[in-house]
Coordinates of C-alpha atoms in Angstrom, one line a residue:
M1 CA -74.8 30.3 40.0
G2 CA -76.9 32.8 38.0
R3 CA -78.3 29.9 35.9
G4 CA -78.9 27.7 39.0
L5 CA -81.1 30.3 40.8
G6 CA -82.6 31.8 37.7
G7 CA -83.0 35.5 37.0
A8 CA -80.4 38.3 36.9
V9 CA -78.3 39.1 39.9
S10 CA -77.9 42.7 40.9
A11 CA -74.8 43.3 42.9
S12 CA -76.2 46.2 44.9
N13 CA -73.4 48.7 45.4
A14 CA -70.8 46.1 44.8
N15 CA -68.3 48.5 43.5
E16 CA -68.9 51.3 46.0
P17 CA -66.8 51.7 49.2
R18 CA -68.6 50.5 52.3
M19 CA -68.4 53.9 53.8
N20 CA -70.8 55.3 51.2
H21 CA -73.6 53.0 52.4
E22 CA -76.1 54.4 54.9
R23 CA -74.9 53.7 58.4
P24 CA -77.1 51.3 60.5
A25 CA -79.1 53.1 63.1
P26 CA -78.4 52.2 66.7
H27 CA -80.9 50.3 68.8
T28 CA -82.6 53.1 70.8
G29 CA -86.2 53.9 71.8
R30 CA -88.5 51.1 70.8
Y31 CA -85.6 48.7 70.1
A32 CA -83.8 49.3 73.3
M33 CA -86.5 48.0 75.6
H34 CA -85.4 44.4 75.7
K35 CA -82.3 42.5 74.8
Y36 CA -82.4 40.0 71.9
W37 CA -79.9 38.6 69.5
S38 CA -79.3 39.5 65.9
K39 CA -81.5 42.6 65.8
K40 CA -81.3 44.1 62.3
P41 CA -80.8 47.9 61.8
H42 CA -84.4 49.2 61.5
N43 CA -83.6 52.0 59.1
L44 CA -82.0 49.5 56.6
V45 CA -84.9 47.0 57.0
A46 CA -87.3 49.9 56.4
H47 CA -85.6 50.7 53.1
D48 CA -86.3 47.2 51.7
I49 CA -89.9 47.3 53.0
Q50 CA -90.4 50.5 51.1
R51 CA -88.7 49.3 48.0
F52 CA -90.5 46.0 47.6
S53 CA -93.9 46.7 49.0
G54 CA -96.6 49.4 49.0
V55 CA -98.9 51.1 51.6
G56 CA -101.6 48.6 52.6
D57 CA -99.6 45.6 51.4
I58 CA -99.2 42.5 53.6
V59 CA -95.6 41.9 54.8
L60 CA -94.6 38.6 56.4
D61 CA -91.8 37.5 58.7
A62 CA -92.2 34.0 60.1
F63 CA -88.9 34.3 62.0
C64 CA -89.8 37.6 63.4
G65 CA -87.6 37.6 66.5
S66 CA -87.7 40.9 68.3
G67 CA -90.1 42.3 65.7
V68 CA -88.0 44.7 63.6
T69 CA -89.7 43.7 60.3
I70 CA -93.2 43.8 61.8
I71 CA -92.8 47.1 63.7
E72 CA -91.2 48.9 60.7
S73 CA -93.9 47.5 58.3
V74 CA -96.7 48.8 60.5
R75 CA -95.0 52.1 61.0
L76 CA -94.8 52.4 57.2
R77 CA -98.5 51.7 57.0
R78 CA -98.3 48.2 55.7
R79 CA -100.3 45.3 57.3
A80 CA -97.9 42.8 58.9
I81 CA -97.8 39.2 60.0
G82 CA -95.2 38.2 62.6
I83 CA -94.7 34.6 63.6
D84 CA -91.9 33.0 65.8
I85 CA -91.4 29.7 67.6
N86 CA -90.1 31.7 70.6
P87 CA -92.8 33.0 72.9
V88 CA -90.7 35.8 74.4
A89 CA -89.9 37.0 70.9
V90 CA -93.6 37.3 70.2
L91 CA -94.0 39.2 73.4
M92 CA -91.3 41.6 72.3
T93 CA -92.9 42.1 68.9
R94 CA -96.3 42.9 70.5
M95 CA -94.8 45.3 72.9
G96 CA -93.1 47.1 70.0
L97 CA -96.5 47.7 68.4
Q98 CA -98.9 48.2 71.2
H99 CA -100.1 51.6 72.3
T100 CA -100.0 52.0 76.1
D101 CA -101.4 54.5 78.6
L102 CA -98.2 56.0 80.0
R103 CA -99.9 57.3 83.1
A104 CA -101.3 53.9 83.8
L105 CA -97.7 52.5 83.6
D106 CA -96.5 55.2 86.0
T107 CA -99.3 54.3 88.4
A108 CA -98.5 50.6 88.2
L109 CA -94.9 51.3 89.0
E110 CA -95.9 53.3 92.1
T111 CA -98.2 50.4 93.1
L112 CA -95.3 48.0 92.8
R113 CA -93.0 50.3 94.7
S114 CA -95.5 50.4 97.6
A115 CA -95.8 46.6 97.5
V116 CA -92.3 45.3 97.1
A117 CA -89.6 48.0 96.9
G118 CA -89.4 48.2 100.7
P119 CA -89.2 44.4 101.4
I120 CA -86.6 44.1 98.6
A121 CA -84.6 47.0 99.9
Q122 CA -84.3 45.4 103.4
H123 CA -82.0 42.8 101.9
Y124 CA -79.7 45.5 100.6
R125 CA -79.3 47.5 103.9
T126 CA -75.8 48.2 105.2
V127 CA -74.0 50.6 107.4
C128 CA -72.6 53.6 105.5
P129 CA -68.8 53.4 105.5
R130 CA -68.6 57.2 105.3
C131 CA -71.1 58.5 107.9
G132 CA -72.1 55.3 109.8
H133 CA -75.8 55.6 109.0
P134 CA -77.4 52.1 109.5
Q135 CA -79.9 52.4 106.6
A136 CA -77.5 52.9 103.6
T137 CA -78.1 50.9 100.5
V138 CA -76.0 48.3 98.7
T139 CA -76.5 49.2 95.0
H140 CA -73.9 46.7 93.6
T141 CA -72.2 43.7 95.0
I142 CA -69.1 42.1 93.5
W143 CA -68.9 38.3 94.1
N144 CA -65.9 36.1 93.7
A145 CA -65.8 32.3 94.3
H146 CA -69.4 32.4 95.4
Q147 CA -68.7 35.0 98.1
P148 CA -69.5 38.7 98.2
I149 CA -66.1 40.6 98.3
E150 CA -67.0 44.2 97.6
L151 CA -70.0 46.5 98.1
W152 CA -71.0 49.7 96.4
V153 CA -72.9 51.8 98.9
A154 CA -75.3 54.8 98.4
C155 CA -76.4 56.8 101.4
D156 CA -79.1 59.4 101.6
A157 CA -77.9 60.6 105.0
C158 CA -74.6 61.9 103.7
R159 CA -75.7 62.2 100.1
T160 CA -73.1 59.6 98.9
R161 CA -73.9 58.1 95.5
K162 CA -71.1 55.5 95.6
W163 CA -68.7 54.4 98.3
V164 CA -66.9 51.1 98.2
K165 CA -66.6 48.9 101.3
T166 CA -65.6 45.4 102.3
P167 CA -68.7 43.4 103.4
S168 CA -69.1 42.7 107.1
E169 CA -70.4 39.4 108.4
Q170 CA -73.9 40.9 108.6
D171 CA -73.5 42.0 104.9
R172 CA -72.4 38.5 103.9
A173 CA -75.4 36.9 105.7
A174 CA -77.8 39.2 104.0
A175 CA -76.4 38.3 100.6
L176 CA -76.1 34.6 101.1
A177 CA -79.3 33.9 103.1
P178 CA -82.0 36.5 102.7
G179 CA -84.5 34.3 104.5
S180 CA -87.0 31.7 103.2
G181 CA -90.0 33.8 104.1
A182 CA -88.9 36.5 101.7
I183 CA -88.9 34.3 98.7
A184 CA -91.9 33.5 96.4
W185 CA -91.9 31.3 93.4
Y186 CA -89.0 31.2 91.0
P187 CA -88.1 28.7 88.1
T188 CA -86.0 25.7 89.0
C189 CA -86.1 24.0 85.6
E190 CA -82.8 22.9 84.1
L191 CA -81.1 24.6 81.2
I192 CA -80.3 22.6 78.0
P193 CA -76.7 21.2 78.4
N194 CA -74.6 22.8 75.6
S195 CA -71.0 23.6 76.1
R196 CA -71.1 26.2 73.3
V197 CA -73.4 28.4 75.4
G198 CA -71.8 27.5 78.8
V199 CA -74.4 25.1 80.1
K200 CA -73.3 21.9 82.0
P201 CA -75.7 19.0 82.9
G202 CA -77.7 19.9 85.9
D203 CA -77.4 23.7 85.5
R204 CA -80.7 25.4 86.4
V205 CA -82.3 28.8 85.5
C206 CA -82.3 29.7 89.2
D207 CA -78.5 29.1 89.4
L208 CA -78.0 32.2 87.2
F209 CA -79.0 34.4 90.2
T210 CA -77.7 35.0 93.7
P211 CA -80.0 34.0 96.6
R212 CA -80.8 37.7 97.3
A213 CA -81.6 38.4 93.7
L214 CA -83.9 35.4 93.5
A215 CA -85.7 36.7 96.6
G216 CA -86.2 40.1 95.1
L217 CA -87.2 38.9 91.6
S218 CA -89.7 36.4 93.0
L219 CA -91.4 39.0 95.1
L220 CA -91.5 41.5 92.2
L221 CA -93.0 39.0 89.8
Q222 CA -95.6 38.0 92.3
A223 CA -96.7 41.6 92.7
I224 CA -96.7 42.1 88.9
R225 CA -99.0 39.1 88.5
R226 CA -101.5 40.9 90.8
I227 CA -102.0 43.8 88.4
E228 CA -105.6 43.6 87.1
D229 CA -105.3 45.5 83.8
P230 CA -104.0 42.8 81.3
T231 CA -102.3 45.4 79.1
I232 CA -100.4 47.0 81.9
R233 CA -99.6 43.6 83.5
S234 CA -98.2 42.3 80.2
A235 CA -96.1 45.5 79.9
M236 CA -94.7 45.0 83.4
E237 CA -94.0 41.3 82.8
F238 CA -92.1 42.4 79.6
C239 CA -90.2 45.0 81.8
F240 CA -89.4 42.2 84.3
S241 CA -88.1 40.0 81.6
A242 CA -85.9 42.8 80.3
T243 CA -84.5 43.2 83.8
L244 CA -83.4 39.6 84.2
P245 CA -80.0 39.7 82.4
Q246 CA -78.6 42.6 84.4
A247 CA -80.0 41.2 87.6
S248 CA -78.2 37.9 87.0
K249 CA -74.8 36.6 87.9
M250 CA -73.8 36.9 84.3
V251 CA -72.9 40.6 84.6
F252 CA -69.1 40.5 84.5
V253 CA -66.7 42.8 86.2
I254 CA -64.5 45.1 84.0
R255 CA -61.2 45.9 85.7
Q256 CA -59.4 49.0 84.4
R257 CA -56.5 51.1 85.6
G258 CA -57.4 53.7 88.2
K259 CA -58.0 57.3 87.2
M260 CA -56.6 60.4 88.8
R261 CA -58.5 61.8 91.8
H262 CA -59.4 65.5 91.3
A263 CA -59.5 68.1 94.0
G264 CA -62.8 68.3 95.7
D265 CA -63.9 64.8 94.9
S266 CA -66.1 63.3 97.5
Q267 CA -64.9 59.8 96.7
P268 CA -61.7 58.1 97.7
A269 CA -59.2 57.9 94.8
P270 CA -59.9 54.8 92.8
A271 CA -57.2 52.2 93.0
P272 CA -55.7 50.4 90.0
G273 CA -58.0 47.7 88.8
Q274 CA -61.2 49.6 89.8
A275 CA -64.3 47.7 88.8
E276 CA -66.8 48.8 86.2
V277 CA -70.1 47.2 85.5
G278 CA -70.3 44.9 82.4
S279 CA -73.3 43.3 80.9
W280 CA -74.7 40.0 79.8
V281 CA -73.4 39.3 76.2
M282 CA -74.5 35.8 75.2
G283 CA -74.6 32.3 76.6
Y284 CA -75.0 31.3 80.2
W285 CA -71.4 31.7 81.4
V286 CA -71.2 32.9 85.1
P287 CA -67.8 34.5 85.5
A288 CA -65.9 33.8 88.7
E289 CA -66.0 37.5 89.5
H290 CA -69.4 39.0 88.8
F291 CA -71.8 41.7 89.8
E292 CA -75.1 41.5 91.7
V293 CA -77.2 44.6 91.0
H294 CA -79.9 45.8 93.4
V295 CA -83.1 44.2 92.0
W296 CA -85.5 47.1 92.4
R297 CA -83.0 49.6 91.1
C298 CA -82.4 47.4 88.1
F299 CA -86.1 47.1 87.4
E300 CA -86.6 50.9 87.7
H301 CA -83.8 51.5 85.3
R302 CA -85.4 49.1 82.8
F303 CA -88.8 50.7 83.4
R304 CA -87.5 54.1 82.4
R305 CA -86.0 52.6 79.2
M306 CA -89.3 50.9 78.5
L307 CA -91.2 54.1 79.1
R308 CA -89.0 55.9 76.5
G309 CA -89.7 53.1 74.1
K310 CA -93.4 53.2 74.7
E311 CA -93.5 57.0 74.2
E312 CA -91.9 56.5 70.8
I313 CA -94.3 53.7 69.9
N314 CA -97.3 55.8 70.9
R315 CA -96.0 58.5 68.5
I316 CA -95.0 56.5 65.4
I317 CA -97.3 53.5 65.3
P318 CA -100.5 54.5 63.5
T319 CA -103.5 54.4 65.8
S320 CA -105.4 52.7 63.0
A321 CA -103.1 49.7 63.3
H322 CA -104.8 47.2 65.6
P323 CA -104.0 43.6 66.5
C324 CA -106.0 41.0 64.6
E325 CA -107.0 37.6 65.7
S326 CA -106.9 35.9 62.3
F327 CA -105.7 36.4 58.7
E328 CA -109.3 36.9 57.6
A329 CA -109.7 39.9 60.0
L330 CA -106.3 41.3 58.8
S331 CA -107.2 40.9 55.1
R332 CA -110.5 42.7 55.6
G333 CA -109.0 45.8 57.2
E334 CA -106.8 48.5 55.7
A335 CA -104.4 48.5 58.7
G336 CA -103.4 46.1 61.4
Y337 CA -101.1 43.2 62.4
L338 CA -101.3 39.6 63.2
V339 CA -98.6 38.3 65.6
G340 CA -98.4 34.9 67.3
V341 CA -96.4 31.9 68.3
G342 CA -96.0 29.4 65.5
T343 CA -93.6 27.6 63.1
A344 CA -92.4 28.9 59.7
T345 CA -92.8 25.3 58.4
N346 CA -96.6 25.4 58.7
L347 CA -98.0 28.9 58.2
P348 CA -101.7 29.5 59.0
L349 CA -102.2 31.5 55.9
P350 CA -103.9 30.9 52.5
D351 CA -102.1 30.6 49.2
E352 CA -100.7 33.7 47.5
A353 CA -101.9 36.0 50.3
V354 CA -98.7 37.9 51.0
D355 CA -97.1 40.9 49.1
Y356 CA -93.6 40.8 50.5
V357 CA -91.4 38.7 52.8
F358 CA -88.5 40.0 54.8
T359 CA -87.1 37.3 57.0
D360 CA -84.0 36.5 59.1
P361 CA -84.0 32.7 59.7
P362 CA -81.4 31.1 62.0
H363 CA -78.0 31.0 60.3
G364 CA -77.1 27.4 61.0
N365 CA -75.5 27.2 64.5
R366 CA -74.8 30.9 65.0
V367 CA -77.5 31.5 67.6
P368 CA -79.6 28.8 69.4
Y369 CA -82.5 31.1 70.1
L370 CA -84.7 28.9 72.2
E371 CA -81.9 27.8 74.4
L372 CA -80.7 31.3 75.0
S373 CA -84.2 32.5 75.7
L374 CA -85.0 29.7 78.3
M375 CA -84.2 32.1 81.2
W376 CA -86.9 34.6 80.0
N377 CA -89.4 32.0 79.0
A378 CA -89.0 30.0 82.3
W379 CA -89.6 33.1 84.5
L380 CA -92.6 34.2 82.4
G381 CA -94.1 30.7 82.4
F382 CA -94.0 30.3 78.6
E383 CA -93.7 26.8 77.1
S384 CA -91.5 26.3 74.0
D385 CA -91.9 23.9 71.1
W386 CA -88.3 22.7 71.0
E387 CA -88.9 20.1 68.3
Q388 CA -90.1 22.6 65.7
E389 CA -87.2 25.1 66.0
V390 CA -85.2 25.6 62.7
V391 CA -81.6 25.6 64.0
I392 CA -78.4 23.7 64.4
S393 CA -77.5 23.1 68.0
D394 CA -74.5 21.6 69.8
A395 CA -76.8 20.3 72.5
R396 CA -76.7 16.6 71.9
S397 CA -80.0 15.9 73.6
R398 CA -81.9 18.0 71.0
G399 CA -80.8 16.2 67.8
K400 CA -80.7 19.5 66.0
H401 CA -78.1 18.6 63.3
M402 CA -77.6 19.7 59.7
V403 CA -80.0 17.2 58.3
D404 CA -82.8 18.4 60.5
Y405 CA -82.0 22.0 59.8
Q406 CA -82.0 21.4 56.1
R407 CA -85.3 19.6 56.1
R408 CA -87.0 22.4 58.2
L409 CA -85.4 25.2 56.3
V410 CA -86.6 23.8 52.9
A411 CA -90.1 23.4 54.4
A412 CA -90.1 27.0 55.7
F413 CA -89.2 28.4 52.2
Q414 CA -91.7 26.2 50.5
E415 CA -94.3 27.8 52.8
Y416 CA -93.0 31.2 51.9
W417 CA -93.3 30.3 48.2
R418 CA -96.9 29.1 48.8
V419 CA -98.2 32.2 50.6
L420 CA -96.3 34.8 48.4
K421 CA -98.1 36.3 45.5
P422 CA -96.6 35.7 42.0
E423 CA -94.0 38.3 40.9
K424 CA -93.6 39.5 44.5
Y425 CA -90.3 39.5 46.4
L426 CA -88.7 37.7 49.3
S427 CA -85.6 39.2 51.1
V428 CA -83.6 36.8 53.3
V429 CA -81.0 38.0 55.8
F430 CA -78.2 35.4 56.0
H431 CA -74.5 34.9 56.4
S432 CA -72.2 32.1 57.6
L433 CA -68.5 31.3 57.4
D434 CA -69.5 27.7 57.0
D435 CA -69.4 26.6 53.4
A436 CA -72.1 23.9 53.7
T437 CA -74.6 26.3 55.4
W438 CA -74.1 28.9 52.6
L439 CA -74.6 26.3 50.0
L440 CA -77.7 25.0 51.8
M441 CA -79.4 28.4 51.8
L442 CA -78.7 29.1 48.1
N443 CA -79.8 25.6 47.0
T444 CA -82.9 25.9 49.2
L445 CA -84.0 29.0 47.3
R446 CA -83.1 27.3 44.0
T447 CA -85.1 24.2 44.8
V448 CA -88.2 26.0 45.9
G449 CA -88.1 28.0 42.6
F450 CA -87.1 31.6 43.6
A451 CA -85.1 33.7 41.2
L452 CA -82.3 35.6 42.7
V453 CA -82.4 39.4 41.9
A454 CA -80.1 41.2 44.4
L455 CA -77.4 40.6 47.0
R456 CA -76.1 43.2 49.3
P457 CA -74.4 43.5 52.7
L458 CA -76.3 44.6 55.8
D459 CA -74.2 46.1 58.6
Y460 CA -74.9 45.3 62.2
S461 CA -76.1 48.1 64.5
N462 CA -74.1 46.8 67.4
G463 CA -71.1 44.4 67.4
S464 CA -70.7 41.8 70.0
V465 CA -67.5 41.2 71.9
A466 CA -66.7 38.2 69.7
Q467 CA -67.4 40.2 66.5
D468 CA -65.0 42.9 67.6
T469 CA -62.1 40.6 68.6
R470 CA -62.0 37.6 66.3
R471 CA -59.9 38.0 63.2
H472 CA -62.4 36.4 60.8
A473 CA -65.6 37.3 62.7
L474 CA -68.7 38.2 60.7
K475 CA -69.3 42.0 60.9
T476 CA -72.2 42.1 58.4
D477 CA -75.0 39.9 57.2
M478 CA -76.1 39.6 53.5
V479 CA -79.5 40.3 52.2
I480 CA -80.5 37.9 49.4
T481 CA -83.6 39.2 47.5
C482 CA -85.5 36.9 45.3
Q483 CA -88.6 37.1 43.1
K484 CA -91.3 34.5 42.8
P485 CA -91.8 34.0 39.1
T486 CA -95.3 33.5 37.7
T487 CA -94.1 30.2 36.4
P488 CA -91.8 28.2 38.7
T489 CA -88.3 28.1 37.4
E490 CA -87.1 24.7 36.6
N491 CA -83.8 24.4 38.3
H492 CA -82.0 21.3 37.3
W493 CA -78.6 22.5 38.2
P494 CA -77.6 22.6 41.9
V495 CA -75.5 25.6 43.0
V496 CA -71.9 24.5 43.1
F497 CA -68.7 26.2 44.2
H498 CA -66.5 27.8 41.6
C499 CA -63.0 26.3 41.9
S500 CA -60.8 28.6 39.7
Q501 CA -58.0 29.9 41.9
E502 CA -57.1 32.4 39.1
D503 CA -60.6 34.0 39.2
L504 CA -60.6 34.0 43.0
E505 CA -57.1 35.6 43.2
A506 CA -58.2 38.3 40.7
L507 CA -61.3 39.1 42.7
V508 CA -59.4 39.2 46.1
R509 CA -56.7 41.4 44.7
E510 CA -59.2 43.8 43.2
C511 CA -61.2 44.0 46.5
L512 CA -58.0 44.5 48.5
S513 CA -56.9 47.3 46.2
R514 CA -60.3 49.0 46.4
L515 CA -60.8 48.6 50.2
N516 CA -57.1 48.9 51.1
G517 CA -56.7 49.6 54.8
T518 CA -60.5 50.0 55.5
A519 CA -61.7 46.4 55.3
A520 CA -62.1 43.7 57.9
T521 CA -62.3 40.0 56.9
S522 CA -66.0 40.1 56.5
D523 CA -65.8 43.2 54.2
V524 CA -63.6 41.4 51.8
V525 CA -65.6 38.2 51.9
N526 CA -68.8 40.2 51.2
A527 CA -67.2 42.1 48.3
V528 CA -65.9 38.9 46.7
L529 CA -69.3 37.1 47.2
I530 CA -71.2 40.0 45.6
Q531 CA -68.9 40.5 42.7
G532 CA -68.5 36.7 42.1
I533 CA -72.2 35.9 42.2
S534 CA -73.1 38.8 40.0
T535 CA -70.8 37.2 37.3
G536 CA -72.0 33.7 38.0
M537 CA -69.2 32.5 40.4
M538 CA -69.7 31.2 43.9
F539 CA -66.6 30.7 46.0
K540 CA -66.2 28.8 49.3
I541 CA -65.9 31.2 52.2
S542 CA -62.9 29.1 53.5
H543 CA -61.2 29.6 50.1
I544 CA -61.8 33.3 50.1
V545 CA -60.3 33.6 53.6
A546 CA -57.3 31.4 52.6
M547 CA -56.7 33.5 49.6
L548 CA -56.9 36.7 51.7
E549 CA -54.4 35.3 54.1
R550 CA -52.0 34.5 51.2
L551 CA -52.4 37.8 49.4
G552 CA -53.1 40.4 52.0
T553 CA -51.5 42.0 55.1
F554 CA -53.5 42.1 58.3
H555 CA -52.8 45.0 60.7
Q556 CA -54.9 46.4 63.6
G557 CA -58.1 44.8 62.4
H558 CA -57.9 45.7 58.7
W559 CA -56.5 44.2 55.5
Y560 CA -54.0 45.9 53.2
H561 CA -53.1 45.3 49.5
P562 CA -49.7 43.5 49.3
D563 CA -48.3 46.3 47.1
G564 CA -49.6 48.9 49.6
R565 CA -52.1 50.3 47.1

């Protein structure tokens, strides 16, 4: 392994317990404005940027996603280039960099409130179940089998924040048929059929929303498009996009046991199975029982979150950092950033122009980004270049299989090699429980000519439901850092897996002893990979897991040494 990639491998912190690593920072402020998958902890990404680049250097990420690499680079007074095939990802990156007049945002919100809050609210009017006032508001509706079955009601007249009622016939009519005159444009395009993300043939973007939500969202977007200031309009479109998941039918209902009612409570005692609001996790599954959240209230909530993010951005992003229209403009200035839609396989950059690359390419079939972003891109009117995406997808119509992924991944890293200066560094965030995908990444780096210099785990800021519950779920990524030698390394030896069961058993036993009772499956896998690669051994993930099953004891999410040590 060491010979195949060239260079010396540093097993960063390989022999230290995981709890000694800096904890990943949560996604707050600038990183809480909009949902996106696989956001990396900004504080840990910032450490690598500081370690491998200097002030004024040019940092590149051609799979920039929600923009963590680019935003942190600019914050740390580097110049940055962010490219992504996904238009909504590019919008998120720009929003994370752009200074915005907060008063103008507040004014725009009030203009929207005057234009559409009233018409939207009319579809959510109901009779208060507590005082009988006819102008109470339905804040949340629980649907089951395509019918509204429960309403949460707020009433200004009796100052009730939440009272639960069963919908009347009038309530059902308002939810099911808000009236054709109240609906503007909304997207009717079809989603990409893919059972892995819950999409059947014929499923459309508009099917993800109730009729009343479609009416409200269409009116809101129509009003946003009338905002004259392009900066404020773009920010409000961004806020609208961030609103869509929680305004959809994909918000599941959490049923928990009822809690005790305390003396003086203004609410009736919650019954066993009381509902709580979930959130959209991933995929386009619409649960049989789901929420519909009041569109305007949902938008206002997202606006407040965006405002907090923008306040932070105005404070931490240097005022000298300005958007550039070309690499030439970026290279002439001392600060700035270049962000746009494009493909990592054909970078619009000259040779040897970049000082550092920190990148997080799609990890095989883990996340089909463009498919999962179709809801956002369709509402915003963005077109996507589906053919150029570097990904493996279970959607048969796309032809995104391992061979296509391999070809495009190699092309992307050849481009990284071309634009990176000699002796400079590239850090790749990667992980997979699929042996072939791991081998592909390592051999891609080898083939292009990079020399591996460091490997370390990168914890997630937030775990998904799947990460929390699956026994062998990935709970970290790996950061593979390589250097571009002045003279390309001649790698005649492909990276191959080490097959010695004795070596593997010794490593797994040692890791279990050191991490006894504190390690999930991914922790042990990471430890074995780091220690193995640092000594020239690469084991199949499946073999590590099998050895772990044979040697260890799994209890309440953690592995224990067989001897209890």
